[in-house]
Amino acid sequence: MHEDVIFALASGAGRAAVAVLRLSGRGTGATVGALAGRLPPPRHASLRRLRHGGELLDEALVLWFPGPGSYTGEDSAELHLHGGPAVLAGVAEALVALGARPAEPGEFTRRAFLNGRLDLTAAEGIADLITAETAGQRRQALRQAGGALATLYAGWTARLTALLARQEAFIEFEEEDLPPDLDDAVATAAMALRSEIAAHLADGGRGERLREGLHIAILGAPNAGKSSLLNALVGREAAIVSARAGTTRDVVEARLDLAGIPVTLADTAGLRDAADEIEAEGIRRARRCAEEADLLLLLFAADQAPDAETLAWRRPDALLVLSKSDLASTSSGLDGLPVSAHTGAGLDTLRARLEAEALARAGTTGETLLTRPRHRAALQDALAWLDTLPSAPLPELRAEALRAALRAVGRITGRVGVEAVLDVVFSEFCIGK
């Protein structure tokens, strides 16, 4: 338990009816007692008058959470104050005078991790839950904060620990009465685990895309209707619309929720030979945006011949859209989705198609998915070490590969150590009997 008491506003900033101030640390009970006169019973909200230096600061609800049964695993408390800035400032000043200090960003969750209340993946899930914009992000964050990833990786850690223990036993206690095929059995089990990790990695980055959001770029010639389509899809005037060609000189972005998946929709400068250096820079940015996008909307005005510049961007992750369908009297010859930002025709169909594309790339199917590049890098490291097992000429090298794979998986949750290997060795093998 940490000696110093930290405090922070746990509710939203700004004037509000109620503001929640959270405290944690060994001296929390004494600090709150000094303000409130006495501590309430554990986990019972009690109305208290908060005083310091003889001055009444506020009348607040006080909750007391003695460790280890708290979020941080140490003595904690909450003060439910009136939400005025003067009240918060007065209570904060009193807490500092009593020896507490403002918490650093993420310090409560960091203490929870250090005190064994949660692992790193759960901590990351909590952070994702706080910043979730869509239902899909919320569901994924709740699964992770609830331990879905931790359970999966803890299972792999336990299996790697057991395999390493058996491999170490084969090396150190050759003369003991151990199964003769122990070494081969370890290799077979390790390869089975390797297949599971590889399948987990082959998720197409869906979890990371859901967490970070998808990027969709609208690409097309000047006056193809890109800005009008962006405005129609997001339901507001996010981009300037003009009959004058080349109005959009920069990338204009707007956020969109597609089937619970956050999407950044980008309107770009029209593709053509630039008239000046400013337009040339806008077109360069449009091309870079298209290169980095998860999905391209190639927009062609239905009343015009398809332009070669936009056609050159046709690729598997591109969706052809025919804008201004209300103005077209003849077919453009392209097999695309006809839409009209002016009449609204085809917009529901386009939105449904975009939702299907978003779900395919970042679908929330209830699977336990990777959500961060550091998870992926650690598992790729573990996979690389397991791949060396079949060709390792010595048992000692196989043991080192298993140990390195174990460390790599342990980096994700933040929990792995040699003691775990020793525990398995002495629990599973009757060595030294």
CSV table of C-alpha atoms in Angstrom, one decimal:
chain,number,residue,atom,x,y,z
A,1,MET,CA,0.0,0.0,0.0
A,2,HIS,CA,1.3,3.4,-0.9
A,3,GLU,CA,2.1,5.8,2.0
A,4,ASP,CA,1.0,9.0,0.2
A,5,VAL,CA,-2.6,9.8,-0.2
A,6,ILE,CA,-3.7,10.9,-3.7
A,7,PHE,CA,-6.9,12.5,-4.8
A,8,ALA,CA,-8.6,13.4,-8.1
A,9,LEU,CA,-11.9,14.5,-9.5
A,10,ALA,CA,-13.6,11.3,-10.7
A,11,SER,CA,-16.6,13.0,-12.3
A,12,GLY,CA,-16.6,15.4,-15.2
A,13,ALA,CA,-15.0,18.8,-15.0
A,14,GLY,CA,-17.1,22.0,-14.9
A,15,ARG,CA,-20.1,23.2,-12.9
A,16,ALA,CA,-22.4,20.3,-12.0
A,17,ALA,CA,-24.9,19.3,-9.4
A,18,VAL,CA,-22.6,16.7,-7.9
A,19,ALA,CA,-18.8,16.2,-8.2
A,20,VAL,CA,-17.1,13.0,-7.0
A,21,LEU,CA,-13.6,13.3,-5.5
A,22,ARG,CA,-11.7,10.1,-5.1
A,23,LEU,CA,-8.9,9.4,-2.6
A,24,SER,CA,-6.5,6.5,-2.2
A,25,GLY,CA,-3.5,5.6,0.0
A,26,ARG,CA,-2.6,4.4,3.4
A,27,GLY,CA,-3.5,7.6,5.2
A,28,THR,CA,-6.9,8.0,3.5
A,29,GLY,CA,-8.9,7.1,6.6
A,30,ALA,CA,-7.1,9.7,8.7
A,31,THR,CA,-7.4,12.3,6.0
A,32,VAL,CA,-11.1,11.8,5.5
A,33,GLY,CA,-11.7,11.5,9.2
A,34,ALA,CA,-10.0,14.9,9.7
A,35,LEU,CA,-12.4,16.5,7.2
A,36,ALA,CA,-15.6,14.6,8.1
A,37,GLY,CA,-15.1,14.2,11.8
A,38,ARG,CA,-15.4,10.4,11.6
A,39,LEU,CA,-15.5,7.7,9.0
A,40,PRO,CA,-18.8,6.1,7.9
A,41,PRO,CA,-19.2,2.3,8.0
A,42,PRO,CA,-17.5,0.6,5.0
A,43,ARG,CA,-19.4,0.9,1.7
A,44,HIS,CA,-22.2,2.9,3.3
A,45,ALA,CA,-22.9,6.5,2.0
A,46,SER,CA,-23.2,8.8,5.0
A,47,LEU,CA,-23.9,12.5,5.0
A,48,ARG,CA,-21.1,14.5,6.7
A,49,ARG,CA,-20.2,18.1,7.1
A,50,LEU,CA,-16.7,18.7,5.8
A,51,ARG,CA,-14.7,21.2,7.9
A,52,HIS,CA,-11.1,22.4,7.9
A,53,GLY,CA,-9.5,25.0,10.1
A,54,GLY,CA,-12.9,25.6,11.6
A,55,GLU,CA,-14.5,26.5,8.3
A,56,LEU,CA,-17.4,24.6,6.8
A,57,LEU,CA,-16.4,23.5,3.3
A,58,ASP,CA,-19.5,21.5,2.2
A,59,GLU,CA,-22.1,19.0,3.2
A,60,ALA,CA,-21.3,15.9,1.3
A,61,LEU,CA,-21.9,12.1,1.0
A,62,VAL,CA,-18.8,10.2,2.2
A,63,LEU,CA,-18.0,6.6,1.2
A,64,TRP,CA,-15.2,4.6,2.8
A,65,PHE,CA,-13.6,1.6,1.1
A,66,PRO,CA,-10.9,-0.1,3.3
A,67,GLY,CA,-8.3,-2.0,1.4
A,68,PRO,CA,-7.9,-4.5,-0.1
A,69,GLY,CA,-11.5,-4.5,-1.1
A,70,SER,CA,-11.3,-1.3,-3.2
A,71,TYR,CA,-10.6,-0.4,-6.8
A,72,THR,CA,-6.9,0.3,-6.0
A,73,GLY,CA,-6.5,-2.4,-3.5
A,74,GLU,CA,-5.7,0.1,-0.8
A,75,ASP,CA,-7.7,2.3,1.6
A,76,SER,CA,-9.9,4.5,-0.5
A,77,ALA,CA,-12.8,7.0,-0.2
A,78,GLU,CA,-15.1,9.1,-2.2
A,79,LEU,CA,-16.5,12.5,-1.4
A,80,HIS,CA,-19.7,13.3,-3.3
A,81,LEU,CA,-19.6,17.1,-3.2
A,82,HIS,CA,-21.7,19.9,-4.6
A,83,GLY,CA,-20.2,20.5,-8.0
A,84,GLY,CA,-19.4,24.2,-7.8
A,85,PRO,CA,-15.8,25.3,-8.6
A,86,ALA,CA,-15.5,27.0,-5.2
A,87,VAL,CA,-16.5,23.9,-3.3
A,88,LEU,CA,-14.0,21.7,-5.2
A,89,ALA,CA,-11.2,24.3,-4.8
A,90,GLY,CA,-11.8,24.5,-1.1
A,91,VAL,CA,-11.9,20.8,-0.5
A,92,ALA,CA,-8.8,20.3,-2.6
A,93,GLU,CA,-6.9,23.0,-0.7
A,94,ALA,CA,-7.9,21.3,2.6
A,95,LEU,CA,-6.7,17.9,1.3
A,96,VAL,CA,-3.3,19.3,0.3
A,97,ALA,CA,-3.0,20.9,3.8
A,98,LEU,CA,-3.7,17.5,5.3
A,99,GLY,CA,-0.8,16.0,3.3
A,100,ALA,CA,-2.6,14.6,0.3
A,101,ARG,CA,-1.5,15.4,-3.2
A,102,PRO,CA,-3.3,15.5,-6.6
A,103,ALA,CA,-3.0,12.2,-8.5
A,104,GLU,CA,-1.1,11.9,-11.7
A,105,PRO,CA,-2.9,10.8,-14.9
A,106,GLY,CA,-3.9,7.1,-14.5
A,107,GLU,CA,-2.4,6.8,-11.1
A,108,PHE,CA,-5.5,5.2,-9.5
A,109,THR,CA,-5.5,2.4,-12.1
A,110,ARG,CA,-1.7,2.1,-11.9
A,111,ARG,CA,-2.0,1.4,-8.2
A,112,ALA,CA,-4.8,-1.1,-8.9
A,113,PHE,CA,-2.3,-2.9,-11.2
A,114,LEU,CA,0.6,-2.8,-8.8
A,115,ASN,CA,-1.7,-4.1,-6.0
A,116,GLY,CA,-2.8,-7.0,-8.2
A,117,ARG,CA,-6.4,-5.8,-8.6
A,118,LEU,CA,-6.2,-6.0,-12.4
A,119,ASP,CA,-3.7,-6.7,-15.1
A,120,LEU,CA,-2.4,-4.4,-17.9
A,121,THR,CA,-5.1,-5.6,-20.4
A,122,ALA,CA,-7.9,-4.8,-18.0
A,123,ALA,CA,-6.3,-1.4,-17.2
A,124,GLU,CA,-6.2,-0.7,-21.0
A,125,GLY,CA,-9.8,-1.8,-21.3
A,126,ILE,CA,-10.8,0.7,-18.6
A,127,ALA,CA,-9.0,3.4,-20.5
A,128,ASP,CA,-10.8,2.4,-23.7
A,129,LEU,CA,-14.2,2.4,-21.9
A,130,ILE,CA,-13.7,5.9,-20.8
A,131,THR,CA,-13.0,7.1,-24.3
A,132,ALA,CA,-15.5,4.9,-26.1
A,133,GLU,CA,-17.6,6.8,-28.7
A,134,THR,CA,-19.8,4.0,-30.0
A,135,ALA,CA,-21.6,1.0,-28.8
A,136,GLY,CA,-19.1,-1.3,-30.5
A,137,GLN,CA,-16.2,0.3,-28.8
A,138,ARG,CA,-18.1,0.1,-25.5
A,139,ARG,CA,-18.8,-3.6,-25.8
A,140,GLN,CA,-15.1,-4.4,-26.7
A,141,ALA,CA,-13.8,-2.3,-23.9
A,142,LEU,CA,-16.2,-3.9,-21.4
A,143,ARG,CA,-15.0,-7.4,-22.5
A,144,GLN,CA,-11.4,-6.4,-22.1
A,145,ALA,CA,-11.9,-4.6,-18.8
A,146,GLY,CA,-13.8,-7.6,-17.6
A,147,GLY,CA,-10.8,-9.8,-18.2
A,148,ALA,CA,-11.6,-11.5,-21.5
A,149,LEU,CA,-8.0,-10.9,-22.8
A,150,ALA,CA,-6.5,-11.5,-19.4
A,151,THR,CA,-8.2,-14.9,-19.2
A,152,LEU,CA,-7.0,-15.9,-22.7
A,153,TYR,CA,-3.4,-14.9,-22.1
A,154,ALA,CA,-3.4,-16.3,-18.5
A,155,GLY,CA,-4.3,-19.6,-20.0
A,156,TRP,CA,-1.5,-19.4,-22.5
A,157,THR,CA,0.9,-18.3,-19.8
A,158,ALA,CA,-0.1,-21.3,-17.6
A,159,ARG,CA,0.4,-23.7,-20.5
A,160,LEU,CA,3.8,-22.2,-21.4
A,161,THR,CA,4.8,-22.3,-17.7
A,162,ALA,CA,3.9,-26.0,-17.5
A,163,LEU,CA,5.8,-26.8,-20.7
A,164,LEU,CA,8.8,-24.9,-19.5
A,165,ALA,CA,8.7,-26.7,-16.2
A,166,ARG,CA,8.6,-30.1,-18.0
A,167,GLN,CA,11.4,-29.1,-20.3
A,168,GLU,CA,13.5,-28.0,-17.3
A,169,ALA,CA,12.7,-31.2,-15.5
A,170,PHE,CA,13.9,-33.2,-18.6
A,171,ILE,CA,17.2,-31.3,-18.5
A,172,GLU,CA,17.9,-31.1,-14.8
A,173,PHE,CA,16.6,-34.5,-13.6
A,174,GLU,CA,17.4,-36.9,-16.4
A,175,GLU,CA,18.2,-39.6,-14.0
A,176,GLU,CA,14.9,-39.4,-12.2
A,177,ASP,CA,11.9,-41.6,-13.1
A,178,LEU,CA,10.4,-39.2,-15.7
A,179,PRO,CA,8.3,-40.2,-18.8
A,180,PRO,CA,10.7,-41.2,-21.6
A,181,ASP,CA,8.8,-39.2,-24.2
A,182,LEU,CA,8.6,-36.1,-22.1
A,183,ASP,CA,10.8,-34.0,-24.5
A,184,ASP,CA,8.7,-34.9,-27.5
A,185,ALA,CA,5.4,-34.3,-25.7
A,186,VAL,CA,6.6,-30.8,-24.8
A,187,ALA,CA,7.4,-30.0,-28.4
A,188,THR,CA,4.0,-31.3,-29.6
A,189,ALA,CA,2.1,-29.3,-27.0
A,190,ALA,CA,4.1,-26.2,-27.8
A,191,MET,CA,3.3,-26.5,-31.5
A,192,ALA,CA,-0.4,-26.8,-30.7
A,193,LEU,CA,-0.2,-23.6,-28.6
A,194,ARG,CA,1.7,-21.9,-31.4
A,195,SER,CA,-1.2,-22.7,-33.8
A,196,GLU,CA,-3.7,-21.0,-31.4
A,197,ILE,CA,-1.5,-17.9,-31.1
A,198,ALA,CA,-1.2,-17.7,-34.8
A,199,ALA,CA,-5.0,-18.0,-35.3
A,200,HIS,CA,-5.4,-15.2,-32.7
A,201,LEU,CA,-3.0,-13.0,-34.6
A,202,ALA,CA,-4.8,-13.6,-37.9
A,203,ASP,CA,-7.7,-11.4,-37.1
A,204,GLY,CA,-7.2,-8.8,-39.8
A,205,GLY,CA,-6.6,-6.2,-37.2
A,206,ARG,CA,-10.3,-5.9,-36.4
A,207,GLY,CA,-9.9,-5.2,-32.7
A,208,GLU,CA,-7.4,-2.5,-33.3
A,209,ARG,CA,-9.6,-1.0,-36.0
A,210,LEU,CA,-12.6,-0.9,-33.7
A,211,ARG,CA,-10.7,0.7,-31.0
A,212,GLU,CA,-9.0,3.4,-33.2
A,213,GLY,CA,-11.8,3.7,-35.7
A,214,LEU,CA,-11.9,3.2,-39.5
A,215,HIS,CA,-10.9,5.8,-42.1
A,216,ILE,CA,-12.9,6.1,-45.3
A,217,ALA,CA,-11.7,8.5,-48.0
A,218,ILE,CA,-14.0,10.0,-50.7
A,219,LEU,CA,-12.0,10.4,-53.9
A,220,GLY,CA,-13.1,11.8,-57.2
A,221,ALA,CA,-12.8,14.5,-59.8
A,222,PRO,CA,-13.7,18.2,-59.0
A,223,ASN,CA,-17.5,18.7,-58.8
A,224,ALA,CA,-18.1,15.0,-58.6
A,225,GLY,CA,-20.2,15.7,-55.5
A,226,LYS,CA,-17.8,14.6,-52.8
A,227,SER,CA,-18.6,17.4,-50.3
A,228,SER,CA,-22.3,17.0,-50.8
A,229,LEU,CA,-22.0,13.3,-50.2
A,230,LEU,CA,-20.0,13.8,-47.0
A,231,ASN,CA,-22.6,16.3,-45.7
A,232,ALA,CA,-25.5,13.9,-46.6
A,233,LEU,CA,-23.8,10.9,-44.8
A,234,VAL,CA,-23.0,12.8,-41.6
A,235,GLY,CA,-26.2,14.8,-41.6
A,236,ARG,CA,-24.7,18.3,-41.3
A,237,GLU,CA,-22.9,20.9,-43.3
A,238,ALA,CA,-19.3,19.7,-42.5
A,239,ALA,CA,-17.9,20.7,-45.9
A,240,ILE,CA,-18.4,23.7,-48.1
A,241,VAL,CA,-20.4,22.9,-51.2
A,242,SER,CA,-20.0,25.0,-54.3
A,243,ALA,CA,-20.6,24.7,-58.1
A,244,ARG,CA,-17.1,26.1,-58.6
A,245,ALA,CA,-14.6,23.3,-59.3
A,246,GLY,CA,-11.7,22.9,-56.8
A,247,THR,CA,-13.4,24.4,-53.8
A,248,THR,CA,-12.0,21.7,-51.5
A,249,ARG,CA,-8.3,22.4,-51.0
A,250,ASP,CA,-7.6,20.3,-47.9
A,251,VAL,CA,-8.9,17.1,-46.3
A,252,VAL,CA,-12.1,17.8,-44.5
A,253,GLU,CA,-12.9,15.1,-41.9
A,254,ALA,CA,-16.1,14.2,-40.0
A,255,ARG,CA,-16.9,11.5,-37.5
A,256,LEU,CA,-19.6,8.9,-38.2
A,257,ASP,CA,-21.1,5.9,-36.3
A,258,LEU,CA,-21.6,2.9,-38.6
A,259,ALA,CA,-23.2,0.0,-36.9
A,260,GLY,CA,-21.4,0.8,-33.7
A,261,ILE,CA,-18.0,1.3,-35.3
A,262,PRO,CA,-16.4,4.8,-35.3
A,263,VAL,CA,-15.5,6.1,-38.7
A,264,THR,CA,-13.7,9.1,-39.9
A,265,LEU,CA,-15.1,10.1,-43.3
A,266,ALA,CA,-12.8,12.3,-45.3
A,267,ASP,CA,-13.7,14.7,-48.2
A,268,THR,CA,-10.7,15.3,-50.4
A,269,ALA,CA,-9.5,17.7,-53.1
A,270,GLY,CA,-10.7,16.8,-56.6
A,271,LEU,CA,-8.2,14.9,-58.7
A,272,ARG,CA,-7.0,16.8,-61.7
A,273,ASP,CA,-4.0,18.8,-63.0
A,274,ALA,CA,-3.6,21.5,-60.4
A,275,ALA,CA,-4.1,25.1,-61.3
A,276,ASP,CA,-1.8,26.4,-58.6
A,277,GLU,CA,0.5,25.3,-55.8
A,278,ILE,CA,-2.2,25.4,-53.2
A,279,GLU,CA,-4.4,23.0,-55.1
A,280,ALA,CA,-1.4,20.8,-55.9
A,281,GLU,CA,-0.8,20.5,-52.2
A,282,GLY,CA,-4.5,19.6,-51.6
A,283,ILE,CA,-4.3,16.9,-54.3
A,284,ARG,CA,-1.1,15.5,-52.7
A,285,ARG,CA,-2.9,15.3,-49.4
A,286,ALA,CA,-5.9,13.7,-51.0
A,287,ARG,CA,-3.7,10.9,-52.5
A,288,ARG,CA,-2.0,10.4,-49.1
A,289,CYS,CA,-5.3,10.2,-47.4
A,290,ALA,CA,-6.5,7.6,-50.0
A,291,GLU,CA,-3.3,5.5,-49.5
A,292,GLU,CA,-3.9,5.4,-45.7
A,293,ALA,CA,-7.6,4.8,-45.8
A,294,ASP,CA,-9.2,1.5,-44.8
A,295,LEU,CA,-11.9,2.0,-47.5
A,296,LEU,CA,-12.1,4.2,-50.5
A,297,LEU,CA,-15.3,5.7,-51.9
A,298,LEU,CA,-14.6,6.4,-55.6
A,299,LEU,CA,-17.1,9.0,-56.6
A,300,PHE,CA,-18.1,9.5,-60.2
A,301,ALA,CA,-20.7,12.0,-61.4
A,302,ALA,CA,-23.4,9.9,-63.1
A,303,ASP,CA,-23.9,12.7,-65.7
A,304,GLN,CA,-20.2,12.8,-66.7
A,305,ALA,CA,-17.8,10.4,-68.3
A,306,PRO,CA,-15.6,8.5,-65.7
A,307,ASP,CA,-12.3,10.3,-65.2
A,308,ALA,CA,-9.1,8.3,-65.6
A,309,GLU,CA,-7.5,9.8,-62.4
A,310,THR,CA,-10.2,8.3,-60.2
A,311,LEU,CA,-10.4,5.1,-62.1
A,312,ALA,CA,-6.7,4.5,-61.4
A,313,TRP,CA,-7.6,4.1,-57.7
A,314,ARG,CA,-9.8,1.0,-58.3
A,315,ARG,CA,-8.7,-1.7,-55.8
A,316,PRO,CA,-10.3,-4.4,-53.7
A,317,ASP,CA,-11.0,-2.0,-50.8
A,318,ALA,CA,-12.7,0.6,-53.1
A,319,LEU,CA,-16.4,1.1,-53.5
A,320,LEU,CA,-17.7,2.7,-56.7
A,321,VAL,CA,-20.4,5.3,-56.1
A,322,LEU,CA,-22.3,7.2,-58.9
A,323,SER,CA,-23.3,10.6,-57.6
A,324,LYS,CA,-26.0,13.0,-59.0
A,325,SER,CA,-28.1,10.1,-60.1
A,326,ASP,CA,-31.1,12.4,-60.3
A,327,LEU,CA,-29.3,14.3,-63.2
A,328,ALA,CA,-28.2,11.3,-65.2
A,329,SER,CA,-30.1,10.6,-68.4
A,330,THR,CA,-27.7,7.9,-69.7
A,331,SER,CA,-25.6,5.2,-68.1
A,332,SER,CA,-22.0,6.1,-67.4
A,333,GLY,CA,-21.0,2.4,-68.0
A,334,LEU,CA,-19.7,1.9,-64.5
A,335,ASP,CA,-21.2,-0.7,-62.1
A,336,GLY,CA,-21.6,1.5,-59.0
A,337,LEU,CA,-24.1,2.5,-56.4
A,338,PRO,CA,-26.3,5.3,-57.7
A,339,VAL,CA,-26.9,8.1,-55.1
A,340,SER,CA,-28.3,11.6,-55.0
A,341,ALA,CA,-27.3,13.9,-52.2
A,342,HIS,CA,-29.9,16.3,-53.5
A,343,THR,CA,-32.9,14.0,-53.3
A,344,GLY,CA,-31.6,11.4,-50.9
A,345,ALA,CA,-32.1,8.6,-53.3
A,346,GLY,CA,-29.7,5.7,-52.7
A,347,LEU,CA,-28.2,7.1,-49.5
A,348,ASP,CA,-29.8,4.4,-47.3
A,349,THR,CA,-28.4,1.7,-49.6
A,350,LEU,CA,-25.0,3.3,-49.5
A,351,ARG,CA,-25.1,3.6,-45.7
A,352,ALA,CA,-26.1,-0.1,-45.4
A,353,ARG,CA,-23.2,-1.1,-47.7
A,354,LEU,CA,-20.8,1.1,-45.7
A,355,GLU,CA,-22.0,-0.6,-42.4
A,356,ALA,CA,-21.4,-4.0,-43.9
A,357,GLU,CA,-17.9,-3.0,-45.0
A,358,ALA,CA,-17.2,-1.5,-41.6
A,359,LEU,CA,-18.4,-4.7,-39.8
A,360,ALA,CA,-16.2,-6.8,-42.1
A,361,ARG,CA,-13.2,-4.8,-41.1
A,362,ALA,CA,-13.9,-4.2,-37.4
A,363,GLY,CA,-16.9,-6.4,-36.6
A,364,THR,CA,-18.0,-6.8,-33.0
A,365,THR,CA,-18.7,-10.5,-33.0
A,366,GLY,CA,-18.1,-11.1,-29.3
A,367,GLU,CA,-14.6,-12.6,-30.1
A,368,THR,CA,-11.7,-11.8,-27.8
A,369,LEU,CA,-9.7,-9.7,-30.2
A,370,LEU,CA,-6.3,-7.9,-30.0
A,371,THR,CA,-6.8,-4.2,-29.4
A,372,ARG,CA,-3.3,-2.7,-29.3
A,373,PRO,CA,-0.2,-2.9,-31.4
A,374,ARG,CA,1.8,-3.8,-28.3
A,375,HIS,CA,-0.3,-7.0,-27.8
A,376,ARG,CA,0.4,-7.9,-31.4
A,377,ALA,CA,4.1,-7.2,-31.2
A,378,ALA,CA,4.4,-9.3,-28.0
A,379,LEU,CA,2.5,-12.3,-29.5
A,380,GLN,CA,4.5,-12.1,-32.7
A,381,ASP,CA,7.6,-12.3,-30.6
A,382,ALA,CA,6.3,-15.3,-28.7
A,383,LEU,CA,5.4,-17.0,-32.1
A,384,ALA,CA,8.9,-16.4,-33.4
A,385,TRP,CA,10.4,-18.1,-30.4
A,386,LEU,CA,8.0,-21.1,-30.6
A,387,ASP,CA,8.9,-21.4,-34.3
A,388,THR,CA,12.5,-22.1,-33.3
A,389,LEU,CA,11.5,-25.2,-31.2
A,390,PRO,CA,11.5,-27.8,-34.0
A,391,SER,CA,15.0,-26.9,-35.2
A,392,ALA,CA,16.6,-26.4,-31.7
A,393,PRO,CA,19.3,-29.0,-31.4
A,394,LEU,CA,19.5,-29.1,-27.6
A,395,PRO,CA,16.9,-29.3,-24.8
A,396,GLU,CA,18.5,-26.3,-23.2
A,397,LEU,CA,17.8,-24.2,-26.3
A,398,ARG,CA,14.2,-25.4,-26.4
A,399,ALA,CA,13.9,-24.4,-22.8
A,400,GLU,CA,15.2,-21.0,-23.6
A,401,ALA,CA,12.8,-20.6,-26.5
A,402,LEU,CA,9.9,-21.5,-24.2
A,403,ARG,CA,11.2,-19.1,-21.5
A,404,ALA,CA,11.4,-16.3,-24.1
A,405,ALA,CA,7.9,-17.0,-25.4
A,406,LEU,CA,6.6,-17.0,-21.8
A,407,ARG,CA,8.2,-13.6,-21.2
A,408,ALA,CA,6.7,-12.2,-24.4
A,409,VAL,CA,3.1,-13.3,-23.4
A,410,GLY,CA,3.8,-12.0,-19.9
A,411,ARG,CA,4.6,-8.6,-21.2
A,412,ILE,CA,1.0,-8.2,-22.3
A,413,THR,CA,-0.6,-8.8,-18.9
A,414,GLY,CA,2.4,-7.6,-16.9
A,415,ARG,CA,2.5,-10.7,-14.8
A,416,VAL,CA,5.1,-13.4,-15.2
A,417,GLY,CA,8.1,-14.5,-13.2
A,418,VAL,CA,10.4,-17.4,-12.4
A,419,GLU,CA,8.5,-18.2,-9.2
A,420,ALA,CA,5.6,-19.4,-11.4
A,421,VAL,CA,7.9,-21.9,-13.1
A,422,LEU,CA,9.3,-23.1,-9.8
A,423,ASP,CA,5.7,-23.6,-8.4
A,424,VAL,CA,4.8,-25.8,-11.3
A,425,VAL,CA,8.0,-27.8,-11.2
A,426,PHE,CA,7.5,-28.7,-7.5
A,427,SER,CA,3.8,-29.3,-7.7
A,428,GLU,CA,3.8,-31.5,-10.8
A,429,PHE,CA,7.0,-33.6,-10.3
A,430,CYS,CA,8.0,-35.6,-7.3
A,431,ILE,CA,11.7,-34.5,-7.5
A,432,GLY,CA,14.0,-35.1,-4.6
A,433,LYS,CA,11.7,-37.6,-2.9
